[in-house]
Tab-separated table of C-alpha atoms in Angstrom:
chain	number	residue	atom	x	y	z
A	1	MET	CA	-26.302	-20.467	-34.642
A	2	THR	CA	-29.713	-20.981	-36.274
A	3	ALA	CA	-31.301	-20.307	-39.631
A	4	ALA	CA	-32.906	-17.171	-38.247
A	5	ASN	CA	-29.613	-15.324	-37.920
A	6	SER	CA	-27.857	-16.785	-40.962
A	7	GLU	CA	-27.929	-13.545	-42.977
A	8	HIS	CA	-24.490	-12.801	-41.534
A	9	ASP	CA	-23.173	-15.721	-43.592
A	10	GLY	CA	-24.577	-14.475	-46.905
A	11	LEU	CA	-26.769	-17.569	-47.318
A	12	ASP	CA	-30.553	-17.560	-47.372
A	13	ALA	CA	-32.334	-19.003	-44.349
A	14	THR	CA	-33.625	-22.056	-46.243
A	15	THR	CA	-30.164	-23.087	-47.414
A	16	TYR	CA	-28.683	-22.605	-43.950
A	17	ALA	CA	-31.429	-24.741	-42.425
A	18	GLU	CA	-30.795	-27.468	-44.986
A	19	LEU	CA	-27.066	-27.393	-44.196
A	20	GLU	CA	-27.954	-27.958	-40.554
A	21	GLU	CA	-30.296	-30.768	-41.618
A	22	ILE	CA	-27.479	-32.508	-43.504
A	23	ALA	CA	-25.096	-32.228	-40.545
A	24	ALA	CA	-27.739	-33.736	-38.248
A	25	ARG	CA	-27.929	-36.891	-40.379
A	26	TYR	CA	-24.572	-38.149	-39.138
A	27	PRO	CA	-23.402	-39.423	-35.716
A	28	GLU	CA	-20.303	-37.295	-36.277
A	29	LYS	CA	-21.662	-34.169	-37.922
A	30	ARG	CA	-18.359	-33.424	-39.633
A	31	SER	CA	-19.125	-36.422	-41.878
A	32	GLY	CA	-21.746	-34.251	-43.558
A	33	LEU	CA	-19.210	-31.837	-45.033
A	34	LEU	CA	-19.138	-33.321	-48.557
A	35	PRO	CA	-22.916	-33.172	-49.160
A	36	MET	CA	-23.022	-29.783	-47.452
A	37	LEU	CA	-20.546	-28.424	-49.998
A	38	HIS	CA	-22.687	-29.810	-52.807
A	39	LEU	CA	-25.646	-27.944	-51.329
A	40	VAL	CA	-23.608	-24.723	-51.247
A	41	GLN	CA	-22.977	-25.205	-54.964
A	42	ALA	CA	-26.664	-25.912	-55.608
A	43	SER	CA	-27.556	-22.654	-53.881
A	44	GLN	CA	-24.750	-20.367	-55.002
A	45	GLY	CA	-23.414	-21.998	-58.157
A	46	ARG	CA	-19.956	-22.562	-56.706
A	47	ILE	CA	-18.078	-22.837	-53.414
A	48	THR	CA	-18.150	-19.347	-51.930
A	49	SER	CA	-16.413	-17.890	-48.901
A	50	GLU	CA	-19.866	-17.450	-47.336
A	51	GLY	CA	-20.622	-21.123	-47.889
A	52	ILE	CA	-17.295	-22.155	-46.398
A	53	GLU	CA	-17.880	-20.032	-43.291
A	54	ALA	CA	-21.406	-21.404	-42.860
A	55	CYS	CA	-20.222	-25.025	-43.080
A	56	ALA	CA	-17.414	-24.312	-40.627
A	57	LYS	CA	-19.775	-22.783	-38.057
A	58	ILE	CA	-22.333	-25.568	-38.296
A	59	LEU	CA	-19.678	-28.279	-37.990
A	60	ASP	CA	-17.571	-26.505	-35.358
A	61	ILE	CA	-14.427	-26.692	-37.467
A	62	THR	CA	-12.238	-24.026	-39.022
A	63	ALA	CA	-12.794	-22.417	-42.396
A	64	ALA	CA	-9.336	-23.719	-43.307
A	65	ASP	CA	-10.553	-27.280	-42.704
A	66	VAL	CA	-13.501	-26.710	-45.028
A	67	SER	CA	-11.333	-25.027	-47.652
A	68	GLY	CA	-8.901	-27.936	-47.574
A	69	VAL	CA	-11.695	-30.318	-48.554
A	70	ALA	CA	-13.234	-27.952	-51.098
A	71	THR	CA	-9.928	-27.480	-52.906
A	72	PHE	CA	-8.967	-31.169	-52.812
A	73	TYR	CA	-11.909	-32.587	-54.776
A	74	THR	CA	-12.381	-31.457	-58.370
A	75	MET	CA	-16.181	-31.700	-58.184
A	76	TYR	CA	-16.149	-28.569	-56.022
A	77	LYS	CA	-15.814	-25.426	-58.109
A	78	ARG	CA	-14.427	-22.094	-56.983
A	79	ARG	CA	-15.822	-20.253	-59.982
A	80	PRO	CA	-19.226	-20.612	-61.674
A	81	VAL	CA	-19.810	-23.352	-64.233
A	82	GLY	CA	-22.452	-23.562	-66.929
A	83	ASP	CA	-26.030	-24.742	-66.633
A	84	TYR	CA	-24.656	-27.953	-68.136
A	85	HIS	CA	-21.166	-29.037	-67.134
A	86	VAL	CA	-19.600	-31.373	-69.697
A	87	GLY	CA	-16.765	-33.673	-68.653
A	88	VAL	CA	-14.653	-35.489	-71.231
A	89	CYS	CA	-12.571	-38.500	-70.224
A	90	THR	CA	-9.183	-39.055	-71.856
A	91	ASN	CA	-7.926	-41.786	-69.554
A	92	THR	CA	-6.398	-44.879	-71.143
A	93	LEU	CA	-9.328	-46.641	-72.798
A	94	CYS	CA	-11.269	-43.492	-73.646
A	95	ALA	CA	-8.097	-42.016	-75.139
A	96	VAL	CA	-7.556	-45.113	-77.266
A	97	MET	CA	-11.163	-44.931	-78.450
A	98	GLY	CA	-11.051	-41.222	-79.303
A	99	GLY	CA	-11.424	-39.221	-76.103
A	100	ASP	CA	-8.630	-36.815	-77.024
A	101	ALA	CA	-10.387	-36.043	-80.298
A	102	LEU	CA	-13.638	-35.341	-78.418
A	103	LEU	CA	-11.952	-32.910	-76.049
A	104	ALA	CA	-10.051	-31.119	-78.813
A	105	ARG	CA	-13.204	-30.737	-80.919
A	106	LEU	CA	-15.258	-29.358	-78.040
A	107	LYS	CA	-12.521	-26.923	-77.007
A	108	GLU	CA	-12.481	-25.604	-80.540
A	109	HIS	CA	-16.262	-25.537	-80.945
A	110	LEU	CA	-16.974	-23.902	-77.576
A	111	ASP	CA	-13.824	-21.727	-77.663
A	112	VAL	CA	-12.918	-22.622	-74.073
A	113	GLY	CA	-10.191	-24.312	-72.072
A	114	ASN	CA	-10.438	-26.648	-69.109
A	115	ASP	CA	-13.045	-25.691	-66.485
A	116	GLU	CA	-14.227	-22.696	-68.497
A	117	THR	CA	-17.745	-21.687	-69.526
A	118	ALA	CA	-18.489	-21.001	-73.166
A	119	PRO	CA	-19.733	-17.496	-74.018
A	120	GLN	CA	-23.511	-17.325	-74.342
A	121	ARG	CA	-24.536	-16.567	-77.917
A	122	ASP	CA	-27.656	-14.800	-79.165
A	123	GLY	CA	-30.534	-17.237	-78.909
A	124	ASP	CA	-28.844	-19.576	-76.425
A	125	GLN	CA	-31.162	-20.765	-73.666
A	126	ALA	CA	-28.457	-22.281	-71.457
A	127	THR	CA	-24.718	-22.123	-70.852
A	128	VAL	CA	-22.205	-24.964	-71.180
A	129	SER	CA	-18.848	-25.435	-69.454
A	130	LEU	CA	-16.154	-27.970	-70.246
A	131	GLU	CA	-13.884	-30.043	-68.022
A	132	HIS	CA	-11.078	-32.461	-68.840
A	133	VAL	CA	-11.805	-35.244	-66.352
A	134	GLU	CA	-9.427	-38.012	-65.344
A	135	CYS	CA	-11.896	-40.913	-65.569
A	136	ASN	CA	-15.655	-41.300	-65.921
A	137	ALA	CA	-15.545	-44.923	-64.668
A	138	ALA	CA	-17.422	-46.169	-67.731
A	139	CYS	CA	-14.733	-47.834	-69.838
A	140	ASP	CA	-17.239	-50.317	-71.280
A	141	TYR	CA	-18.766	-47.478	-73.322
A	142	ALA	CA	-15.632	-45.534	-74.254
A	143	PRO	CA	-15.252	-42.832	-75.305
A	144	VAL	CA	-17.542	-41.425	-72.641
A	145	MET	CA	-18.605	-37.934	-71.663
A	146	MET	CA	-20.663	-36.810	-68.695
A	147	VAL	CA	-23.149	-33.972	-68.463
A	148	ASN	CA	-23.852	-32.936	-64.880
A	149	TRP	CA	-22.511	-36.373	-63.855
A	150	GLU	CA	-24.851	-38.355	-66.155
A	151	PHE	CA	-23.360	-40.702	-68.759
A	152	MET	CA	-23.224	-39.974	-72.484
A	153	ASP	CA	-21.787	-43.142	-74.048
A	154	ASN	CA	-19.971	-44.051	-77.272
A	155	MET	CA	-19.476	-40.439	-78.297
A	156	THR	CA	-17.906	-39.095	-81.486
A	157	PRO	CA	-16.672	-35.558	-82.200
A	158	GLU	CA	-19.816	-35.000	-84.282
A	159	SER	CA	-22.244	-36.279	-81.644
A	160	ALA	CA	-20.412	-34.308	-78.953
A	161	VAL	CA	-20.868	-31.060	-80.875
A	162	GLN	CA	-24.533	-31.855	-81.482
A	163	LEU	CA	-24.995	-32.571	-77.787
A	164	VAL	CA	-23.607	-29.251	-76.560
A	165	ASP	CA	-25.538	-27.355	-79.240
A	166	ASP	CA	-28.782	-29.032	-78.162
A	167	LEU	CA	-28.057	-28.141	-74.553
A	168	ARG	CA	-27.366	-24.522	-75.415
A	169	ALA	CA	-30.578	-24.373	-77.442
A	170	GLY	CA	-32.606	-25.562	-74.474
A	171	LYS	CA	-33.644	-28.875	-76.030
A	172	GLU	CA	-34.441	-31.817	-73.783
A	173	VAL	CA	-31.545	-34.262	-73.745
A	174	ARG	CA	-31.548	-37.676	-72.106
A	175	SER	CA	-28.484	-39.426	-70.773
A	176	THR	CA	-27.562	-42.776	-72.286
A	177	ARG	CA	-28.123	-44.739	-69.089
A	178	GLY	CA	-30.153	-42.479	-66.887
A	179	PRO	CA	-32.795	-39.753	-66.766
A	180	LYS	CA	-33.299	-36.595	-68.766
A	181	LEU	CA	-30.569	-34.106	-67.994
A	182	CYS	CA	-31.233	-31.569	-65.276
A	183	THR	CA	-29.229	-28.412	-64.660
A	184	TRP	CA	-25.945	-28.480	-62.798
A	185	ARG	CA	-27.435	-26.824	-59.729
A	186	GLU	CA	-30.276	-29.346	-59.679
A	187	ALA	CA	-27.754	-32.195	-59.919
A	188	GLU	CA	-25.744	-30.686	-57.059
A	189	ARG	CA	-28.849	-30.662	-54.880
A	190	VAL	CA	-29.310	-34.380	-55.528
A	191	LEU	CA	-25.678	-35.005	-54.529
A	192	ALA	CA	-26.407	-33.112	-51.332
A	193	GLY	CA	-28.986	-35.777	-50.496
A	194	PHE	CA	-32.245	-34.231	-51.672
A	195	PRO	CA	-33.716	-36.677	-54.264
A	196	ASP	CA	-35.345	-35.386	-57.436
A	197	GLY	CA	-37.420	-38.524	-58.026
A	198	LEU	CA	-35.491	-39.508	-61.159
A	199	ALA	CA	-33.293	-42.248	-59.692
A	200	ASP	CA	-35.216	-45.034	-61.445
A	201	GLU	CA	-35.672	-43.234	-64.759
A	202	GLY	CA	-33.777	-44.819	-67.639
A	203	PRO	CA	-31.649	-47.979	-67.726
A	204	ALA	CA	-28.964	-48.376	-65.084
A	205	ALA	CA	-26.753	-50.623	-67.211
A	206	GLY	CA	-26.451	-51.712	-70.809
A	207	PRO	CA	-25.318	-54.916	-72.536
A	208	ALA	CA	-21.629	-54.010	-72.352
A	209	SER	CA	-21.837	-53.609	-68.570
A	210	VAL	CA	-23.227	-57.100	-67.992
A	211	VAL	CA	-21.448	-59.056	-70.735
A	212	GLY	CA	-19.402	-60.954	-68.142
A	213	LEU	CA	-22.564	-62.012	-66.323
A	214	THR	CA	-24.152	-63.093	-69.604
A	215	ILE	CA	-21.156	-65.279	-70.514
A	216	ALA	CA	-21.112	-66.800	-67.029
A	217	ARG	CA	-24.758	-67.760	-67.284
A	218	GLU	CA	-24.332	-69.211	-70.764
A	219	ARG	CA	-21.446	-71.401	-69.583
A	220	GLY	CA	-22.887	-72.299	-66.205
A	221	TRP	CA	-20.158	-70.547	-64.231
A	222	THR	CA	-20.813	-69.753	-60.577
A	223	ALA	CA	-18.830	-68.158	-57.803
A	224	PRO	CA	-17.057	-70.624	-55.481
A	225	SER	CA	-18.746	-71.401	-52.190
A	226	GLU	CA	-17.317	-69.990	-48.982
A	227	LYS	CA	-15.846	-73.387	-48.032
A	228	ARG	CA	-14.193	-73.884	-51.418
A	229	SER	CA	-12.824	-70.350	-51.585
A	230	GLY	CA	-11.541	-70.380	-48.020
A	231	ARG	CA	-13.156	-67.005	-47.359
A	232	ALA	CA	-14.983	-66.251	-44.169
A	233	ALA	CA	-18.731	-65.743	-44.300
A	234	ILE	CA	-19.984	-62.171	-44.523
A	235	PRO	CA	-21.120	-61.045	-41.049
A	236	ALA	CA	-24.825	-60.331	-40.674
A	237	THR	CA	-24.382	-57.499	-38.157
A	238	LYS	CA	-22.120	-54.516	-37.549
A	239	GLU	CA	-20.895	-56.156	-34.356
A	240	GLY	CA	-20.000	-59.314	-36.272
A	241	ALA	CA	-18.119	-57.319	-38.896
A	242	ALA	CA	-16.148	-55.493	-36.208
A	243	GLU	CA	-15.304	-58.764	-34.438
A	244	GLN	CA	-14.182	-60.334	-37.715
A	245	ALA	CA	-12.007	-57.310	-38.506
A	246	ASP	CA	-10.399	-57.406	-35.053
A	247	THR	CA	-9.718	-61.135	-35.392
A	248	SER	CA	-8.152	-60.702	-38.826
A	249	ARG	CA	-5.988	-57.838	-37.575
A	250	ALA	CA	-4.822	-59.856	-34.593
A	251	GLU	CA	-3.927	-62.819	-36.803
A	252	SER	CA	-2.017	-60.553	-39.180
A	253	GLU	CA	-0.070	-58.904	-36.360
A	254	THR	CA	0.771	-62.324	-34.875
A	255	LYS	CA	2.173	-63.487	-38.199
A	256	GLN	CA	4.234	-60.296	-38.541
A	257	GLU	CA	5.666	-60.717	-35.067
A	258	GLY	CA	6.590	-64.309	-35.838
A	259	THR	CA	8.335	-63.249	-39.034
A	260	SER	CA	10.258	-60.441	-37.353
A	261	GLY	CA	11.360	-62.837	-34.618
A	262	ASP	CA	13.010	-65.041	-37.235
C-alpha cells in the first residue's frame, strides 16, 4: 500500500509516506514501530485507530500487535493531551524533596486529575495537561518536572504554578537544561526521528550532574586500566562484539555445567 491510497486509513498522504520512511530505516521494519507511533501522535494528537491500522499495514503485523505496544508504554496517549504536557515526578528522591506537594498544587490549580487536560480559560493561548510520572531520571535536580519531555529542575509549588500559567498565556518558556519549549505535537515529531534543529540549544548538563567528575579530577582519580580491572577490551567492530559475547556465553554455560555435575 502506498501514500497515494492512504485515505482509507484516515491519515493524510504526507503522514503515511513518513510512516513508510520510518519503517524503511530499519533492517527489520517492525523495529520502527515506536517512532511510527510517535509520528501518529504528532499528526493526530494521540494514538488513533486509524494510526494503529496504518502502522499494522506498513509493518505487516496485526492491529492487535500495534495496540499491545501502544497500550504498554505511557508515552503513548489514547486521548488528546494539551499543547504542553506537564509530568511531575514523585519517585523516591523527588518525593522527599517535595514532588508530592508539586503534584497536589498543580492538580488543585489546574482542576485536573492524572492524564487530564485543564479547561481552556478566556484569554488562554494554549492548553496544559498533567501527568503523574514514575520517574523523570533527573534525581540530581529534584524535585523535577518535565514539559513535553524537557527538564524543569528544582521546582517549587509556586514556580510550578507560574510555569503552567506562562504556558497557558502563550509566553516563551525555556527548559532548565535544553531549548525553548515546543508544543507536544512538535516534540512527538522529534521523537519520531525528524529533528527540529534544537538539539544543541541550551546546556545538556549542570553542575549537579557532573559533581562526581569534578571531585575525581580534583583528587586525581582515574578509572582502572583494562589489565588492572580484569575486564576485556571493548571490541572495535560488531563482529568482535558478537564473538566476545559468544565466548562469554560459552564460558558461562561451561561453568554452569561443571557446577551441576557436582
